[in-house]
Short mmCIF file of C-alpha atoms in Angstrom, two decimals:
data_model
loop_
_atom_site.label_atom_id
_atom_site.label_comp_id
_atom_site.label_asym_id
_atom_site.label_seq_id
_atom_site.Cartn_x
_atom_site.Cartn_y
_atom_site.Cartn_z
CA UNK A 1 21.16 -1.88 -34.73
CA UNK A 2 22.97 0.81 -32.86
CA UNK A 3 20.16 3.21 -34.34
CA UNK A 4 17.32 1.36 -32.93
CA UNK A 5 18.93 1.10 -29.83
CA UNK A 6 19.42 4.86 -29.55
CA UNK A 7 15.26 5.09 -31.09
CA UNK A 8 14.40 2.77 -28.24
CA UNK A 9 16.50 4.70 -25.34
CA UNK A 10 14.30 7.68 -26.71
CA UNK A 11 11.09 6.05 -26.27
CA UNK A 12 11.89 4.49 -22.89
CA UNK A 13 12.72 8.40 -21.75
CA UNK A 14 9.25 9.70 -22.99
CA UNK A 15 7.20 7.55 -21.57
CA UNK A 16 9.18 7.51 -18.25
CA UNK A 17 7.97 10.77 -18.28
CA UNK A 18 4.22 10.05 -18.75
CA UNK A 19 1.57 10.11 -16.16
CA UNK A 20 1.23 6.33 -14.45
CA UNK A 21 -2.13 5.85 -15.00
CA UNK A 22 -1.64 6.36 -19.03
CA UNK A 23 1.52 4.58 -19.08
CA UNK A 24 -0.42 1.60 -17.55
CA UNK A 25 -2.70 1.69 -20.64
CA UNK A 26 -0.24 1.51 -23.04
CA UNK A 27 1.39 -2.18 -22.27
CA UNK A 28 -1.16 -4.15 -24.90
CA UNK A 29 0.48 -1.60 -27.40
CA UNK A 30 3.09 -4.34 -27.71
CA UNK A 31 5.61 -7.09 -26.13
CA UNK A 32 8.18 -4.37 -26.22
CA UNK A 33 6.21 -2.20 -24.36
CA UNK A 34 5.23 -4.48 -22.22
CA UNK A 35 8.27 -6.21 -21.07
CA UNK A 36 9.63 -2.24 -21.08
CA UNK A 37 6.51 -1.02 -18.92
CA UNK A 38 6.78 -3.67 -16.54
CA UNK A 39 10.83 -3.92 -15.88
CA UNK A 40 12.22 -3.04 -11.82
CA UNK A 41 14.62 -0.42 -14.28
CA UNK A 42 11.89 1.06 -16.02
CA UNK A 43 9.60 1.31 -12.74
CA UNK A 44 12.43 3.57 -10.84
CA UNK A 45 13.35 5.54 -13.81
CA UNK A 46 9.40 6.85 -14.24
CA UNK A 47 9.42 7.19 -10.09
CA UNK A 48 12.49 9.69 -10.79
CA UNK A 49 10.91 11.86 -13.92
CA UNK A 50 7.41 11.46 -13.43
CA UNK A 51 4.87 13.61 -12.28
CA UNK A 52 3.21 12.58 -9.54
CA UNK A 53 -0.75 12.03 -9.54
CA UNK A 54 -2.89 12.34 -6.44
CA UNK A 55 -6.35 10.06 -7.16
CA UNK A 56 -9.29 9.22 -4.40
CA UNK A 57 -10.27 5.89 -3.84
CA UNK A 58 -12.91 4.21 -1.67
CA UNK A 59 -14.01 0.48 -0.76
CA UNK A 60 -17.80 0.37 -0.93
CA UNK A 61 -19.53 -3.24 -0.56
CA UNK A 62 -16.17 -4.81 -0.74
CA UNK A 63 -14.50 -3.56 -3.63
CA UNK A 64 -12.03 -0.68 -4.29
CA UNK A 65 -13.47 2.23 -6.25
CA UNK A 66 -11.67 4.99 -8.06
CA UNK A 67 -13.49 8.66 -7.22
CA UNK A 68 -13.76 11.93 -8.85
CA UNK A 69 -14.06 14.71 -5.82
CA UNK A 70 -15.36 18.05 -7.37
CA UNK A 71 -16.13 20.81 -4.35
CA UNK A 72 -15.66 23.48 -6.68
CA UNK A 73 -18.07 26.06 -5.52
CA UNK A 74 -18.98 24.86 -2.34
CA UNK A 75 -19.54 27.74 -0.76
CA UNK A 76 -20.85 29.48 -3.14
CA UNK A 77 -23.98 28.03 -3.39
CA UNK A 78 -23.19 25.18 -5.93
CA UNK A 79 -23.67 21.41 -5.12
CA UNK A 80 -20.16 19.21 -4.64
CA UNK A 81 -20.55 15.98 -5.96
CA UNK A 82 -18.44 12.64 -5.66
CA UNK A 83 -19.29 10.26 -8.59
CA UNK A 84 -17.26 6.77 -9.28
CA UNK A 85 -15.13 7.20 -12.16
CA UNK A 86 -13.69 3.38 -12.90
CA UNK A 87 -12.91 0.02 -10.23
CA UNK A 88 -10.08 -1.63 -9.57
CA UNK A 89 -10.43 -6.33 -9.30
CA UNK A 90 -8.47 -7.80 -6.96
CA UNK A 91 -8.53 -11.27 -8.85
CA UNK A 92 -8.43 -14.46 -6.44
CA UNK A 93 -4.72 -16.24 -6.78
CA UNK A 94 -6.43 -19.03 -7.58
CA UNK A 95 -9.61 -18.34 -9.59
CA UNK A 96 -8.75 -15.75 -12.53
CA UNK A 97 -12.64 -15.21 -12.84
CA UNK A 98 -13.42 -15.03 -9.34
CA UNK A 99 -12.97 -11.14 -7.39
CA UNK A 100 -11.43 -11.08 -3.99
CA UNK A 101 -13.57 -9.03 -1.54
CA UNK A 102 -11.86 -6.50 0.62
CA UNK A 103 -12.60 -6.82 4.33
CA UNK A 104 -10.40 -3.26 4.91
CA UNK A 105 -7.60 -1.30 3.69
CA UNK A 106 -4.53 0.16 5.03
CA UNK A 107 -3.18 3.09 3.81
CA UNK A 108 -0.89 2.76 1.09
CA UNK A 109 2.58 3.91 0.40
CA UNK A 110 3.89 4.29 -3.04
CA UNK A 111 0.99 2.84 -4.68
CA UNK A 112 0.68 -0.21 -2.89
CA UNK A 113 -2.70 -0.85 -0.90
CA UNK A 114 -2.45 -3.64 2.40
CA UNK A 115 -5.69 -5.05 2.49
CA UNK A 116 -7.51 -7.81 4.61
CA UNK A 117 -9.56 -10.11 2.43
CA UNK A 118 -12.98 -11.50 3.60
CA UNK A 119 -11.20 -15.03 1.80
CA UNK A 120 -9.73 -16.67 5.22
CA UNK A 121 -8.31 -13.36 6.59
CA UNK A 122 -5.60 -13.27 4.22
CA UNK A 123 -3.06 -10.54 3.68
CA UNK A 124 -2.60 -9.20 0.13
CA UNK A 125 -0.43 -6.01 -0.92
CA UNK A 126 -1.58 -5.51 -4.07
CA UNK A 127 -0.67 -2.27 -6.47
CA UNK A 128 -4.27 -1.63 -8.33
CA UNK A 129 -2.13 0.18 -11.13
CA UNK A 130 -0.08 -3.03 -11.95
CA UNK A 131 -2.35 -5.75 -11.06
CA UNK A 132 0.51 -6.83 -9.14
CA UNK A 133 0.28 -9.27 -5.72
CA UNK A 134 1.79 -10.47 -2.91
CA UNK A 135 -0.13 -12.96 -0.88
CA UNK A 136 1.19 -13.11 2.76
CA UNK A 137 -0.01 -15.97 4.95
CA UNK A 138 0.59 -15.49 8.35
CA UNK A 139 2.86 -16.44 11.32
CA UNK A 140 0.40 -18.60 13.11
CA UNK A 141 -3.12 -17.20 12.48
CA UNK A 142 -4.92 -13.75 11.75
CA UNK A 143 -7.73 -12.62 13.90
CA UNK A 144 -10.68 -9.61 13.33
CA UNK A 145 -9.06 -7.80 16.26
CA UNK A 146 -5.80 -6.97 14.40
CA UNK A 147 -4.28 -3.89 13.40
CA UNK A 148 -2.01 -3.45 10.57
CA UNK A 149 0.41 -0.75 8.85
CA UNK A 150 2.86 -0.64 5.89
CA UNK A 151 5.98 1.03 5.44
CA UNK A 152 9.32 0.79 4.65
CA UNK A 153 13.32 1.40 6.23
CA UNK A 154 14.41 4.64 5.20
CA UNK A 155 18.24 3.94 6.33
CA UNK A 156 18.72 1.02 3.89
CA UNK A 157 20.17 1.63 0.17
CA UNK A 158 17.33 -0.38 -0.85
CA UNK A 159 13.90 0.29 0.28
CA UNK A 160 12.79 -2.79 1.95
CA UNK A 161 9.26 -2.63 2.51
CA UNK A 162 7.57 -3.91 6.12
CA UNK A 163 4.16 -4.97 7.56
CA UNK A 164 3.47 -4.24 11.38
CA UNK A 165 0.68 -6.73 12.62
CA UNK A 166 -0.57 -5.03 16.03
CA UNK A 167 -2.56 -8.45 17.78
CA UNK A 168 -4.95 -6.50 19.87
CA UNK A 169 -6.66 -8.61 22.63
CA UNK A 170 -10.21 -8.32 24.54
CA UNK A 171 -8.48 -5.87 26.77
CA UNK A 172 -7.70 -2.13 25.62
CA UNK A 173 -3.63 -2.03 26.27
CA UNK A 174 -1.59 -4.12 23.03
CA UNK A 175 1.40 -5.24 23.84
CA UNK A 176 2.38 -7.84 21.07
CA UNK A 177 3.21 -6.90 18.03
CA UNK A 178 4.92 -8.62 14.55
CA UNK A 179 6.61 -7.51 11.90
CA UNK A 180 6.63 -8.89 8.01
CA UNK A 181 9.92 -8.29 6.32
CA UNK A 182 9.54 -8.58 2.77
CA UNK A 183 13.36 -9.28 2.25
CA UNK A 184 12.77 -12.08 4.78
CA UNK A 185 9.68 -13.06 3.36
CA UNK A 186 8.92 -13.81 7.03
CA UNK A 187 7.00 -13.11 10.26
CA UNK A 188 9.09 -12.37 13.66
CA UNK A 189 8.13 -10.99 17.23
CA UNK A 190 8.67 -7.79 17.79
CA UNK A 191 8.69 -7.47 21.23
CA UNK A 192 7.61 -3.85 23.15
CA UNK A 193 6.25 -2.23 26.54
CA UNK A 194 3.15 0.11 25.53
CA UNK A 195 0.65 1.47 28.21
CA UNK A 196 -1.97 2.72 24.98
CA UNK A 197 -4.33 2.01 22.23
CA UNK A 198 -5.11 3.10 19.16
CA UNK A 199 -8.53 5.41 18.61
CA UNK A 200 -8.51 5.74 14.84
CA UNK A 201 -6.91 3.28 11.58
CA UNK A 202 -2.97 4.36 10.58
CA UNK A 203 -1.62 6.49 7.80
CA UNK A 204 1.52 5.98 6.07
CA UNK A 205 3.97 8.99 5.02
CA UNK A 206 7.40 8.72 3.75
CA UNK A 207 7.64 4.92 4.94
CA UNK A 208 6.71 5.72 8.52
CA UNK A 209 2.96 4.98 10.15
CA UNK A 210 0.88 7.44 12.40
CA UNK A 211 -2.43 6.53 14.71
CA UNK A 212 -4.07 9.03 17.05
CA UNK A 213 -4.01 6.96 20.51
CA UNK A 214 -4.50 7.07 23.98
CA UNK A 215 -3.78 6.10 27.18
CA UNK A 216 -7.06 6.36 28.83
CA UNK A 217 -6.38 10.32 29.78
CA UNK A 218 -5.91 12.07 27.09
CA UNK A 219 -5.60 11.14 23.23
CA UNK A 220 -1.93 12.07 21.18
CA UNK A 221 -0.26 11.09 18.24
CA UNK A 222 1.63 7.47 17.97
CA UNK A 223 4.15 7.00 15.60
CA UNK A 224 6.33 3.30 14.27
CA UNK A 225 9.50 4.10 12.90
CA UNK A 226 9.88 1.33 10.21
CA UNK A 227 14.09 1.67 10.31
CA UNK A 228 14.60 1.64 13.83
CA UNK A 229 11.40 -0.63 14.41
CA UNK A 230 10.16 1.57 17.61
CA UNK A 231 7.02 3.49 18.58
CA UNK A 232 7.33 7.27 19.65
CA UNK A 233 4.82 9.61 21.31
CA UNK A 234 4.43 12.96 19.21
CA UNK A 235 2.38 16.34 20.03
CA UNK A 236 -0.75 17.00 18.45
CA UNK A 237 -1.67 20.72 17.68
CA UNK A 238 -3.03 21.07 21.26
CA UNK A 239 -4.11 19.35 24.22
CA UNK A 240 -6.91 16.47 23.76
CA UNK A 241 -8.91 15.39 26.58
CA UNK A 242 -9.74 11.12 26.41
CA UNK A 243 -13.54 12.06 26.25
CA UNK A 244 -12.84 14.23 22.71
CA UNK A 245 -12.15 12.18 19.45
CA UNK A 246 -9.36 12.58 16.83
CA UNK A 247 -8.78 10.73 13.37
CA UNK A 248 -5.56 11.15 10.68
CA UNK A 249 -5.30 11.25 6.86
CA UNK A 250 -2.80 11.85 4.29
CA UNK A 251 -2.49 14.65 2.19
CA UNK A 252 -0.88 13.00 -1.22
CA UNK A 253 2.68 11.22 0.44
CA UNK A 254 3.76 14.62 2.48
CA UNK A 255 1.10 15.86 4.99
CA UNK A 256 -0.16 14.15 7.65
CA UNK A 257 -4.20 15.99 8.18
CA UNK A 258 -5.52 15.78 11.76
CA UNK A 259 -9.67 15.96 11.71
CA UNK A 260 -10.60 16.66 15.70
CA UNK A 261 -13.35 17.69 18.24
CA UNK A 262 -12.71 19.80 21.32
CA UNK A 263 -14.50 22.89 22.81
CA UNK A 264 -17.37 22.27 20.90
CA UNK A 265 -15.57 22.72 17.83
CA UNK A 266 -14.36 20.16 14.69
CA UNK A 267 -10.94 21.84 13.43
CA UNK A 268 -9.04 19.95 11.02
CA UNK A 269 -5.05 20.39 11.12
CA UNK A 270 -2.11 19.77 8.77
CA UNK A 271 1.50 19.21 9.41
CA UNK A 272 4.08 21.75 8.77
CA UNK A 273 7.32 19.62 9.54
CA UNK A 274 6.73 16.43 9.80
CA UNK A 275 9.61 14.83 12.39
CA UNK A 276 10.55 13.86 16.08
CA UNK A 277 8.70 17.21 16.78
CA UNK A 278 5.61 17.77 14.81
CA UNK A 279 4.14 21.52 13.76
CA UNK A 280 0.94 21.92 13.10
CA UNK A 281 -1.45 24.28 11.35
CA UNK A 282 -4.98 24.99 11.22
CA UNK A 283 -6.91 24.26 7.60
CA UNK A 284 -10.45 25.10 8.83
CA UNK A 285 -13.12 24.99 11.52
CA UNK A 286 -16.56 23.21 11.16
CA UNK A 287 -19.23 24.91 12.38
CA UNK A 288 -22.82 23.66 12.88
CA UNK A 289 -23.82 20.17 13.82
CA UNK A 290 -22.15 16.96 12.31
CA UNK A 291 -21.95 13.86 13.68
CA UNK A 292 -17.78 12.71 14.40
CA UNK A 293 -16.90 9.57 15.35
CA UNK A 294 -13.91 7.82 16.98
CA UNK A 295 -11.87 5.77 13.44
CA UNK A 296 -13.38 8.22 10.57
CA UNK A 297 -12.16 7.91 7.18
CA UNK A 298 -11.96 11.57 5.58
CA UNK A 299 -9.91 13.85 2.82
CA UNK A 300 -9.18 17.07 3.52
CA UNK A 301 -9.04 19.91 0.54
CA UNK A 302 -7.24 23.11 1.66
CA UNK A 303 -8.29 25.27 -1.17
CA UNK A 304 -11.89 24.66 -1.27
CA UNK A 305 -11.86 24.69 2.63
CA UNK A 306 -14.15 21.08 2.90
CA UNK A 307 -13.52 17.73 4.08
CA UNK A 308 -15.09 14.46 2.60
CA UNK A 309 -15.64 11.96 5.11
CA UNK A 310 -17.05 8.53 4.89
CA UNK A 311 -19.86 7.48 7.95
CA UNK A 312 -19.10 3.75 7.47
CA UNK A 313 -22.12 3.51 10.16
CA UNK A 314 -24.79 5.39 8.31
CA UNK A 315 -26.62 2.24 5.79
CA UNK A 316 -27.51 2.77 2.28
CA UNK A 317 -30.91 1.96 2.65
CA UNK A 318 -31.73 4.97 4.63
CA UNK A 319 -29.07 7.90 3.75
CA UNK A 320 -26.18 8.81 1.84
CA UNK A 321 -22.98 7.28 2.75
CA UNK A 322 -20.92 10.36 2.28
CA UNK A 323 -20.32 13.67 3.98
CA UNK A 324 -18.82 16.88 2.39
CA UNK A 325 -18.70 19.65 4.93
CA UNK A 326 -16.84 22.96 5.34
CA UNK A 327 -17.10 26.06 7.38
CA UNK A 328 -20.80 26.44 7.10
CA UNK A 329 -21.94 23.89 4.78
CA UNK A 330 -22.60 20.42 5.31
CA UNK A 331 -24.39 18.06 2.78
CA UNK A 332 -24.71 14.11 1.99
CA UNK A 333 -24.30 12.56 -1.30
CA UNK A 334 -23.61 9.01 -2.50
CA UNK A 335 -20.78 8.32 -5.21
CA UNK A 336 -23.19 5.47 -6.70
CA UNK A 337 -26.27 7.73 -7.60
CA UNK A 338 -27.41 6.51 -11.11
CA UNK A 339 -25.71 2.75 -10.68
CA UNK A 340 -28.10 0.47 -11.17
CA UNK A 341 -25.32 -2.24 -11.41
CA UNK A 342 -24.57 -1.45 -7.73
CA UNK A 343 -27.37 -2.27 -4.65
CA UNK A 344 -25.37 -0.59 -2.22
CA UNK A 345 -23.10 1.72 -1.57
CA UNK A 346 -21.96 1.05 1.93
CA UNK A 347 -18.53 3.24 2.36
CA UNK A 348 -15.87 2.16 5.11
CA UNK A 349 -12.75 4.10 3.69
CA UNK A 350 -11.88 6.84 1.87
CA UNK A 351 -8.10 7.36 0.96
CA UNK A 352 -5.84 9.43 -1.07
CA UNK A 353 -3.91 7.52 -3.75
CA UNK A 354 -0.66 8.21 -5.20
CA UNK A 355 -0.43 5.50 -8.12
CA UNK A 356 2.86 3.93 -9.30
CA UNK A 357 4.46 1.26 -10.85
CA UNK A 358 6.44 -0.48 -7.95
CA UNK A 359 6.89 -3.64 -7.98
CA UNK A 360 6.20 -5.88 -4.77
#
């Protein structure tokens, strides 16, 4: 006994060591493994050892898509591509055979994706790696004119995970807002003073959410500090007039990407230090004419010195969904080329994914 134990502790370090998305295929391999693969224990022990993977994933028509992004010779005369590599179901709590359709997503935080569901409005957080769900109905009613974010209190010993519900009215100022505690399992008022709104969808890093917003003036970066449960106005990398447009990504779970229009120029941006005070640095400049719009959903890549945005306005019918544009270079191309199991390809987000096995 006391060698199979020791056998076992061996196998339980390996694989805490494996990638997520193989250690995910490897729970039919038996009920051991299974019960192992999908323990709270096991789950922080692979979060601690490891390594972390950074995927691409995209709702078209509905559904959430895993993407391969290759730019590799962009500039060199080569054509970038973006081709669908596999799909994630979100299965309906109460019809195994029936797929939930995705009305939008909110950016995720530690694998977990916050979606709206096209099924009564519902809330779902839902890890795509797992399979795993957490239905949240809510206080009273949803309505199409919310806005949402996930994240988490960094002060507590144990990360309890939150949902901000931003009720946004007819008028452009919000002022209610609600907060989901999962340790609750509850709604409550959360009750601030704000003279803004938001111009683009929020982006989650290190259990704290970030929108570009403004106040009618100019445009600047809005912050909700999950802990302390407060907004807070940050800089952006320079001043923004109201009439120019700004939208945010996430680099993996660390940098916070800034994709913006002013003197007749597109510059995208990436945080340096991350904080009360935010430092900024410039990634590229787009030259030539592109179309930007207020709420864009786009990946930046450093190296390759492109950006991948989805034009969530732009039908399939006519054009491709996606743009992939850097300094001088700007083409289209649609991830479902060659699908015939697919009539559209209708893109309203594109996200970077960090998969793991959390558990809700």
């Amino acid at each position: 006994m006391e060698r199979k134990s020791i056998h076992w502790d061996l196998v339980e370090e390996i694989l805490s060591r494996v990638p997520v998305k193989s250690v995910a295929r490897l729970r039919s391999t038996s009920k051991e493994w299974n019960t192992l693969l999908k323990s709270g224990s096991f789950a922080k022990k692979h979060s601690a050892n490891a390594p972390k993977e950074s995927l691409t994933i995209m709702l078209l028509d509905s559904r959430v898509f895993l993407v391969k992004v290759n730019l590799h010779g962009i500039h060199d005369g080569f054509a970038p591509s973006v081709k669908v590599a596999g799909q994630f179901n979100l299965r309906d709590p109460f019809s195994k055979h029936s797929q939930v359709h995705i009305d939008n997503i909110y950016h995720c935080v530690e694998g977990l994706l916050l979606c709206t569901t096209n099924e009564n409005r519902l809330l779902v957080v839902w890890n795509p790696c797992s399979g795993e769900t957490k239905w949240i109905k809510p206080r009273e009613s949803y309505t199409k004119f919310d806005d949402y974010a996930l994240g988490y209190d960094n002060e507590s010993s144990c990360k309890n995970y939150k949902i901000l519900r931003m009720i946004r009215p007819a008028s452009l100022l919000v002022n209610e807002c609600e907060i989901y505690d999962f340790a609750s399992d509850s709604w409550r008022v959360l009750v601030v003073t704000r003279e803004w709104a938001l111009s683009c969808r929020g982006m989650s890093m290190k259990g704290n959410s970030y929108w570009v917003a403004h106040d009618g003036t100019r445009i600047f970066l809005q912050s909700f500090d999950f802990s302390a449960e407060r907004f807070q106005t940050l800089s952006l990398p320079h001043e923004f007039p109201y009439s120019s447009g700004a939208t945010l990504s996430v680099d993996g779970e660390e940098q916070l990407c800034l994709f913006g229009s002013s003197s007749n120029n597109l510059d995208v941006w990436a945080t340096t230090r991350p904080g009360s005070v935010m430092s900024w640095r410039k990634l590229l400049t787009v030259k030539g004419e592109f179309l930007f719009w207020h709420n864009m959903s786009f990946l930046a890549d450093e190296q390759k010195k492109a950006v991948v945005c989805c034009n969530k306005y732009r039908r399939p019918a006519k054009s491709k969904c996606l743009d992939i544009v850097g300094e001088n270079k700007h083409i289209q191309v649609d991830p479902l080329d060659g699908d015939s199991s697919c009539i559209s390809s209708y893109c309203s987000v594109i996200l970077n994914y960090v998969p793991s096995l959390l558990h809700i």
